[in-house]
CSV table of C-alpha atoms in Angstrom, one decimal:
chain,number,residue,atom,x,y,z
L,29,SER,CA,-13.8,-2.1,33.2
L,30,PHE,CA,-15.8,-2.9,30.0
L,31,LEU,CA,-17.5,-1.4,27.1
L,32,THR,CA,-21.2,-0.1,26.7
L,33,GLY,CA,-22.2,1.7,23.5
L,34,GLY,CA,-18.9,2.9,23.0
L,35,VAL,CA,-18.5,4.1,26.8
L,36,ARG,CA,-16.3,2.7,29.1
L,37,LEU,CA,-17.7,2.1,32.4
L,38,ARG,CA,-15.7,0.9,35.6
L,39,GLN,CA,-16.9,-1.7,37.8
L,40,THR,CA,-18.6,-1.1,40.9
L,41,MET,CA,-17.5,-4.0,42.7
L,42,PRO,CA,-15.8,-4.3,46.1
L,43,SER,CA,-12.2,-4.9,45.9
L,44,PHE,CA,-12.0,-7.1,48.5
L,45,PHE,CA,-12.9,-10.9,48.2
L,46,ARG,CA,-10.7,-11.2,44.9
L,47,THR,CA,-7.9,-12.8,46.3
L,48,ASP,CA,-7.0,-16.2,48.2
L,49,ILE,CA,-5.9,-14.7,50.9
L,50,ASP,CA,-9.2,-12.2,51.5
L,51,ARG,CA,-10.9,-15.6,51.2
L,52,ARG,CA,-9.2,-17.5,54.0
L,53,ASP,CA,-9.5,-14.2,56.2
L,54,PHE,CA,-13.2,-14.3,55.8
L,55,LEU,CA,-13.5,-17.8,56.7
L,56,SER,CA,-11.3,-17.4,59.6
L,57,LEU,CA,-13.7,-14.4,60.7
L,58,GLY,CA,-16.8,-16.6,60.2
L,59,SER,CA,-15.2,-19.0,62.4
L,60,ALA,CA,-14.9,-16.4,65.0
L,61,CYS,CA,-17.8,-15.5,65.1
L,62,GLY,CA,-19.8,-19.3,64.8
L,63,PHE,CA,-18.3,-20.0,68.3
L,64,ALA,CA,-18.6,-16.4,69.8
L,65,ALA,CA,-22.5,-15.9,68.8
L,66,ALA,CA,-23.0,-19.5,70.0
L,67,PHE,CA,-21.1,-19.3,73.3
L,68,GLY,CA,-21.1,-15.8,74.3
L,69,ALA,CA,-17.2,-15.9,73.7
L,70,PRO,CA,-15.8,-13.1,72.0
L,71,VAL,CA,-12.5,-13.7,72.9
L,72,GLY,CA,-12.7,-17.5,72.7
L,73,GLY,CA,-14.1,-17.3,68.7
L,74,VAL,CA,-10.9,-15.3,68.2
L,75,LEU,CA,-9.0,-17.8,69.5
L,76,PHE,CA,-10.2,-20.9,68.1
L,77,ALA,CA,-10.2,-19.1,64.8
L,78,LEU,CA,-6.0,-18.5,65.6
L,79,GLU,CA,-5.7,-22.2,66.9
L,80,GLU,CA,-7.2,-24.2,64.6
L,81,ALA,CA,-9.1,-22.1,61.6
L,82,SER,CA,-6.3,-20.0,60.6
L,83,SER,CA,-2.7,-20.6,58.6
L,84,PHE,CA,-1.5,-17.4,58.4
L,85,TRP,CA,-2.5,-14.9,61.3
L,86,ASP,CA,-1.3,-10.9,61.4
L,87,ASP,CA,-2.6,-7.8,63.7
L,88,LYS,CA,-5.1,-6.6,61.1
L,89,LEU,CA,-7.4,-10.2,61.1
L,90,LEU,CA,-6.8,-9.9,64.8
L,91,TRP,CA,-8.9,-6.8,65.3
L,92,ARG,CA,-11.1,-7.6,62.7
L,93,GLY,CA,-12.0,-11.1,64.4
L,94,LEU,CA,-12.4,-9.4,67.5
L,95,VAL,CA,-14.5,-6.4,66.4
L,96,ALA,CA,-16.7,-9.0,64.4
L,97,SER,CA,-17.2,-11.5,67.2
L,98,SER,CA,-18.2,-9.1,69.6
L,99,LEU,CA,-21.0,-7.9,67.1
L,100,ALA,CA,-21.8,-11.2,66.5
L,101,VAL,CA,-22.8,-11.7,70.5
L,102,PHE,CA,-24.8,-8.7,70.5
L,103,ALA,CA,-26.3,-9.8,67.6
L,104,ALA,CA,-27.0,-12.9,68.6
L,105,LEU,CA,-28.3,-12.0,72.2
L,106,ALA,CA,-30.6,-9.1,70.5
L,107,LEU,CA,-32.4,-11.3,68.3
L,108,ASP,CA,-32.5,-13.8,71.5
L,109,HIS,CA,-34.0,-11.2,73.9
L,110,GLY,CA,-35.6,-9.1,71.1
L,111,ILE,CA,-34.3,-5.6,70.3
L,112,ILE,CA,-36.7,-3.6,72.1
L,113,GLY,CA,-36.7,-5.8,75.2
L,114,LEU,CA,-32.4,-5.8,75.6
L,115,THR,CA,-32.0,-4.2,79.0
L,116,LYS,CA,-29.2,-6.2,80.3
L,117,LEU,CA,-26.0,-7.6,78.6
L,118,SER,CA,-25.9,-11.0,80.3
L,119,HIS,CA,-26.5,-14.8,79.6
L,120,TYR,CA,-24.8,-14.3,76.2
L,121,GLY,CA,-24.4,-18.1,74.9
L,122,LEU,CA,-26.3,-21.3,75.3
L,123,ILE,CA,-24.5,-22.2,78.0
L,124,SER,CA,-24.3,-19.4,80.5
L,125,LEU,CA,-24.7,-19.8,84.1
L,126,GLY,CA,-25.1,-16.2,84.8
L,127,GLY,CA,-22.3,-16.2,87.3
L,128,SER,CA,-19.2,-17.6,88.6
L,129,ASP,CA,-19.8,-19.7,91.6
L,130,PRO,CA,-16.7,-18.9,94.2
L,131,ASN,CA,-17.1,-22.4,96.0
L,132,VAL,CA,-14.6,-24.3,93.8
L,133,SER,CA,-13.1,-26.8,96.3
L,134,VAL,CA,-9.4,-27.3,95.9
L,135,GLU,CA,-10.2,-31.2,95.5
L,136,LEU,CA,-11.3,-30.1,91.4
L,137,LEU,CA,-7.2,-29.9,90.7
L,138,VAL,CA,-6.4,-33.7,92.3
L,139,LEU,CA,-9.8,-34.7,90.2
L,140,ALA,CA,-8.8,-33.0,87.2
L,141,ILE,CA,-6.1,-35.5,86.2
L,142,PRO,CA,-8.8,-38.3,86.3
L,143,ALA,CA,-10.9,-36.3,84.2
L,144,GLY,CA,-8.6,-35.4,81.6
L,145,LEU,CA,-7.1,-39.1,81.6
L,146,VAL,CA,-10.6,-40.2,80.5
L,147,GLY,CA,-11.2,-37.6,78.2
L,148,GLY,CA,-8.4,-38.2,76.3
L,149,ILE,CA,-9.0,-41.7,76.0
L,150,LEU,CA,-12.5,-41.3,75.0
L,151,GLY,CA,-11.2,-38.5,72.7
L,152,GLY,CA,-8.4,-40.9,71.2
L,153,PHE,CA,-10.9,-43.5,70.6
L,154,PHE,CA,-13.6,-41.6,69.0
L,155,VAL,CA,-11.3,-39.9,66.6
L,156,ARG,CA,-9.4,-43.4,65.6
L,157,ALA,CA,-13.2,-44.8,65.1
L,158,TRP,CA,-14.7,-42.1,63.4
L,159,ALA,CA,-11.5,-41.9,60.9
L,160,LEU,CA,-12.1,-45.8,60.1
L,161,LEU,CA,-15.9,-45.1,59.4
L,162,GLU,CA,-15.5,-42.3,57.5
L,163,ARG,CA,-12.7,-44.4,55.4
L,164,ILE,CA,-15.0,-47.1,54.8
L,165,ARG,CA,-17.7,-44.6,53.7
L,166,ARG,CA,-15.5,-43.2,51.4
L,167,LEU,CA,-14.7,-46.8,50.0
L,168,ILE,CA,-18.5,-48.3,49.9
L,169,ALA,CA,-19.3,-44.8,47.7
L,170,GLU,CA,-16.4,-45.4,45.3
L,171,ARG,CA,-16.7,-48.7,44.8
L,172,SER,CA,-20.7,-49.5,45.0
L,173,TYR,CA,-22.3,-46.6,44.2
L,174,THR,CA,-21.6,-45.0,41.0
L,175,SER,CA,-25.0,-42.9,40.2
L,176,ARG,CA,-26.5,-40.3,42.1
L,177,PRO,CA,-29.6,-41.8,43.3
L,178,TRP,CA,-27.5,-45.2,44.4
L,179,ARG,CA,-25.2,-42.9,46.7
L,180,VAL,CA,-28.4,-40.9,48.0
L,181,GLY,CA,-30.1,-44.1,49.1
L,182,ALA,CA,-26.8,-45.1,50.5
L,183,ARG,CA,-26.1,-41.5,52.8
L,184,THR,CA,-29.7,-41.7,54.0
L,185,ALA,CA,-29.7,-45.7,54.9
L,186,GLU,CA,-26.6,-45.1,56.6
L,187,ALA,CA,-27.8,-41.8,58.9
L,188,ALA,CA,-31.2,-43.6,59.3
L,189,PHE,CA,-29.2,-47.1,60.6
L,190,GLY,CA,-27.0,-45.0,63.0
L,191,VAL,CA,-30.4,-43.2,64.2
L,192,GLY,CA,-32.4,-46.4,64.7
L,193,ILE,CA,-29.8,-48.6,66.8
L,194,THR,CA,-29.4,-45.6,69.3
L,195,THR,CA,-33.0,-45.0,69.2
L,196,LEU,CA,-33.7,-48.6,70.2
L,197,ALA,CA,-31.1,-48.8,72.8
L,198,PHE,CA,-32.9,-45.7,74.1
L,199,LEU,CA,-36.6,-46.8,74.1
L,200,ALA,CA,-35.6,-50.2,76.1
L,201,VAL,CA,-34.2,-48.8,79.1
L,202,ALA,CA,-36.5,-45.4,78.9
L,203,LYS,CA,-39.9,-47.3,78.7
L,204,THR,CA,-38.9,-49.8,81.7
L,205,THR,CA,-37.4,-47.2,84.2
L,206,GLY,CA,-36.6,-43.4,85.1
L,207,CYS,CA,-39.5,-42.3,86.5
L,208,VAL,CA,-39.2,-39.9,89.3
L,209,GLN,CA,-41.8,-37.9,91.6
L,210,ILE,CA,-42.6,-34.0,90.7
L,211,HIS,CA,-41.5,-31.9,93.4
L,212,GLU,CA,-39.0,-29.1,94.0
L,213,ASP,CA,-37.0,-30.3,97.1
L,214,ASP,CA,-36.7,-33.7,98.5
L,215,GLY,CA,-35.6,-32.6,102.2
L,216,GLU,CA,-32.2,-33.2,101.6
L,217,GLY,CA,-30.8,-30.2,99.5
L,218,ARG,CA,-31.3,-31.7,96.2
L,219,ASN,CA,-32.5,-29.2,93.4
L,220,HIS,CA,-35.7,-31.0,91.8
L,221,ALA,CA,-37.3,-28.1,90.7
L,222,TRP,CA,-36.9,-29.2,86.7
L,223,THR,CA,-39.3,-31.8,87.6
L,224,THR,CA,-41.7,-28.9,87.6
L,225,ASP,CA,-40.4,-27.4,84.3
L,226,SER,CA,-42.9,-28.1,81.6
L,227,SER,CA,-40.6,-27.1,78.7
L,228,PHE,CA,-37.9,-29.5,79.8
L,229,ALA,CA,-39.7,-32.6,82.0
L,230,VAL,CA,-41.1,-35.2,79.8
L,231,ARG,CA,-43.7,-37.7,81.0
L,232,PHE,CA,-43.2,-40.4,78.5
L,233,GLY,CA,-45.6,-42.8,79.9
L,234,CYS,CA,-44.9,-42.1,83.5
L,235,ASP,CA,-48.0,-41.4,85.9
L,236,ASP,CA,-49.7,-37.9,86.4
L,237,ASP,CA,-47.7,-37.1,89.3
L,238,GLU,CA,-44.2,-38.5,87.3
L,239,VAL,CA,-41.9,-37.5,84.9
L,240,ASN,CA,-39.0,-39.5,82.9
L,241,GLU,CA,-36.0,-38.4,83.9
L,242,LEU,CA,-34.3,-40.1,81.3
L,243,ALA,CA,-37.1,-38.6,78.3
L,244,SER,CA,-36.5,-35.4,80.0
L,245,LEU,CA,-32.4,-35.6,79.3
L,246,TRP,CA,-32.9,-36.9,76.4
L,247,PHE,CA,-35.8,-35.0,74.8
L,248,ALA,CA,-35.1,-31.4,75.6
L,249,PRO,CA,-33.2,-29.1,74.0
L,250,ARG,CA,-29.5,-30.0,74.6
L,251,GLU,CA,-28.4,-26.4,75.9
L,252,ASN,CA,-30.8,-26.7,78.4
L,253,VAL,CA,-29.9,-30.5,79.6
L,254,ILE,CA,-26.1,-29.0,79.9
L,255,LYS,CA,-27.2,-26.2,82.4
L,256,LYS,CA,-29.6,-28.5,84.3
L,257,ILE,CA,-26.6,-30.0,85.0
L,258,LEU,CA,-24.3,-27.7,85.0
L,259,ALA,CA,-26.8,-25.9,87.8
L,260,GLY,CA,-26.0,-29.1,89.9
L,261,GLY,CA,-29.9,-30.5,89.2
L,262,ALA,CA,-30.7,-33.5,90.9
L,263,PHE,CA,-30.6,-36.6,88.4
L,264,SER,CA,-29.3,-39.9,89.0
L,265,ALA,CA,-25.9,-41.0,88.0
L,266,SER,CA,-27.6,-44.0,86.1
L,267,SER,CA,-29.7,-42.0,83.7
L,268,LEU,CA,-26.8,-39.2,83.6
L,269,PHE,CA,-24.1,-41.7,82.3
L,270,TYR,CA,-26.5,-43.7,80.1
L,271,CYS,CA,-27.3,-40.4,78.0
L,272,GLY,CA,-24.0,-39.8,77.7
L,273,CYS,CA,-22.5,-42.9,76.6
L,274,LEU,CA,-25.9,-43.1,74.4
L,275,ALA,CA,-25.4,-39.4,72.9
L,276,PHE,CA,-21.4,-40.4,72.4
L,277,ALA,CA,-21.9,-43.5,70.3
L,278,THR,CA,-24.9,-41.7,68.4
L,279,LEU,CA,-22.7,-38.7,67.5
L,280,LEU,CA,-19.7,-41.4,66.4
L,281,LEU,CA,-22.1,-43.1,64.1
L,282,VAL,CA,-23.9,-39.9,62.6
L,283,PHE,CA,-21.4,-37.1,62.5
L,284,GLY,CA,-20.2,-36.8,58.8
L,285,THR,CA,-23.6,-38.4,57.4
L,286,ALA,CA,-26.0,-36.8,55.6
L,287,LEU,CA,-27.9,-35.8,58.8
L,288,PRO,CA,-26.8,-31.8,59.9
L,289,GLY,CA,-25.3,-31.7,63.1
L,290,GLY,CA,-22.6,-30.2,65.1
L,291,LEU,CA,-19.5,-31.7,67.0
L,292,PHE,CA,-19.0,-29.0,69.7
L,293,LEU,CA,-22.5,-28.4,71.5
L,294,PRO,CA,-23.0,-32.6,71.7
L,295,LEU,CA,-19.5,-33.6,73.1
L,296,ILE,CA,-20.3,-30.9,75.9
L,297,TYR,CA,-23.4,-32.6,76.3
L,298,CYS,CA,-21.6,-36.1,76.5
L,299,GLY,CA,-19.3,-34.9,78.9
L,300,ALA,CA,-21.5,-32.9,80.9
L,301,CYS,CA,-23.7,-36.0,81.4
L,302,LEU,CA,-20.7,-37.9,81.9
L,303,GLY,CA,-18.6,-35.9,84.5
L,304,GLY,CA,-22.4,-35.1,86.1
L,305,ALA,CA,-22.7,-39.0,86.8
L,306,ALA,CA,-19.0,-39.2,88.2
L,307,ALA,CA,-20.3,-36.6,90.9
L,308,ARG,CA,-23.5,-38.3,91.6
L,309,SER,CA,-21.4,-41.5,92.4
L,310,THR,CA,-22.0,-42.8,95.9
L,311,LYS,CA,-18.1,-41.5,96.8
L,312,PHE,CA,-19.1,-37.6,96.4
L,313,GLU,CA,-22.9,-38.2,97.5
L,314,ASN,CA,-21.4,-39.1,100.8
L,315,SER,CA,-19.3,-36.0,101.2
L,316,LYS,CA,-21.5,-33.5,102.6
L,317,ARG,CA,-19.2,-30.7,102.0
L,318,PHE,CA,-18.3,-31.8,98.4
L,319,GLN,CA,-21.8,-32.7,97.1
L,320,ALA,CA,-23.1,-30.0,95.8
L,321,PRO,CA,-20.1,-28.0,94.4
L,322,ALA,CA,-19.1,-31.4,92.4
L,323,GLN,CA,-22.6,-31.9,91.2
L,324,ARG,CA,-21.9,-28.8,89.3
L,325,HIS,CA,-18.3,-28.6,88.8
L,326,LEU,CA,-17.4,-32.3,87.4
L,327,GLY,CA,-20.0,-31.8,85.1
L,328,VAL,CA,-18.0,-28.8,83.8
L,329,LEU,CA,-14.3,-30.8,83.7
L,330,GLY,CA,-16.2,-33.7,82.1
L,331,ALA,CA,-17.4,-31.2,79.1
L,332,VAL,CA,-13.7,-29.6,78.7
L,333,ALA,CA,-12.2,-33.1,79.1
L,334,LEU,CA,-13.9,-34.3,76.2
L,335,LEU,CA,-13.8,-31.7,74.0
L,336,ALA,CA,-10.1,-31.6,74.5
L,337,GLY,CA,-9.5,-35.3,73.9
L,338,VAL,CA,-11.3,-35.1,70.5
L,339,GLN,CA,-10.4,-31.6,69.1
L,340,ARG,CA,-7.2,-31.1,71.0
L,341,THR,CA,-7.5,-27.2,71.4
L,342,THR,CA,-5.8,-25.7,74.2
L,343,VAL,CA,-6.3,-22.1,74.6
L,344,SER,CA,-9.3,-21.4,72.9
L,345,LEU,CA,-11.1,-24.4,74.7
L,346,VAL,CA,-10.3,-22.8,78.1
L,347,VAL,CA,-11.2,-19.1,77.0
L,348,ILE,CA,-14.7,-20.4,75.7
L,349,VAL,CA,-15.5,-22.3,78.4
L,350,LEU,CA,-14.8,-19.7,81.1
L,351,GLU,CA,-16.6,-17.2,79.0
L,352,GLY,CA,-19.3,-19.3,77.7
L,353,THR,CA,-20.4,-20.3,81.6
L,354,GLY,CA,-19.2,-17.5,83.4
L,355,ASN,CA,-17.3,-19.6,85.9
L,356,VAL,CA,-14.4,-17.7,86.2
L,357,HIS,CA,-13.2,-19.5,89.6
L,358,MET,CA,-13.3,-22.6,87.7
L,359,LEU,CA,-10.1,-21.3,85.7
L,360,LEU,CA,-6.8,-23.7,86.9
L,361,PRO,CA,-9.1,-27.0,87.2
L,362,ILE,CA,-9.9,-26.6,83.7
L,363,VAL,CA,-6.6,-25.8,82.3
L,364,ALA,CA,-5.2,-28.9,84.5
L,365,THR,CA,-8.1,-31.0,82.7
L,366,THR,CA,-7.4,-29.2,79.3
L,367,VAL,CA,-3.8,-29.8,79.5
L,368,VAL,CA,-3.9,-33.6,81.1
L,369,ALA,CA,-7.0,-34.8,78.1
L,370,ARG,CA,-4.8,-33.5,75.3
L,371,PHE,CA,-1.6,-35.0,76.0
L,372,VAL,CA,-3.4,-38.3,76.7
L,373,GLY,CA,-5.4,-38.1,73.4
L,374,ASN,CA,-2.0,-37.2,71.1
L,375,LEU,CA,-0.9,-40.2,72.6
L,376,LEU,CA,-3.8,-42.1,71.0
L,377,SER,CA,-4.5,-40.5,67.8
L,378,ARG,CA,-4.5,-37.1,65.9
L,379,GLY,CA,-6.7,-34.5,66.6
L,380,PHE,CA,-10.0,-34.6,65.0
L,381,TYR,CA,-9.1,-31.2,62.5
L,382,GLU,CA,-6.2,-33.0,61.7
L,383,VAL,CA,-7.7,-36.4,60.1
């Protein structure tokens, strides 16, 4: 309270946010709501806050987190479809596939082991390399740039260098390869419908009846690319592999610089590209029974493996992917991939959030 004109008035400020406990709980709820809204995973968002963002947890924070994340998912859905135009509660997040695919082959449980192994190795390398780059950045900033203009200039140059290197690498390949004919289906069951999608396909120097596959994968919104890959779009293994490696290098070079960007969705993109490239390899193309499901499911396992290898989350990652994609039939392969990737990654480095 305070005095005004000899009259004691009582503060009308709310009683919360006055302690460190309230502020920490609010940050935990914020992380849960962010993941929930982005991927349509209210339960997964709460579990992520429990697993990574919170140092203390109780029942009150649990139900607050579930209510807040559920409201965040509904708000994102309403803003995406329009409050008046919202008629169905579906396609919640950025990577929603609209339903579960029951054609999950038992071979995926076997393939989950090498997928998790590769994801763990790549994740361990990413964490170690990024930590080294971050130490170099701090060392240069502390010793060489004492004034603010120099620090700003150095950060800008660093970001421009990372983007410039990967852009040149992309242009060197995209200008000479990647053109495909525009058509719906090639007669062999492969879905080329993406070539007729004007919001996705990019011509990028190709003829009028062609689109550039590599440029489409690179320039289209990341969530759209992920959906096309996980839906079994007919992309070549070489284009997917090149985009996955290039995006991985770009993320390593620019994450933590002056450029804004996240970690979760770019890792899903990289993993989906690499998993999709493996599914479109010669071995799987020659297996008629396993061909079409593998093109969809190995993209999911690739994304899960890279996320688990970098972040080392387990339960929250499984639930976020299941809720986000809606493909609940892939529960066991996703769990197996997550466990293997985390185990292998822990042998090579600490988790990204622990560095």
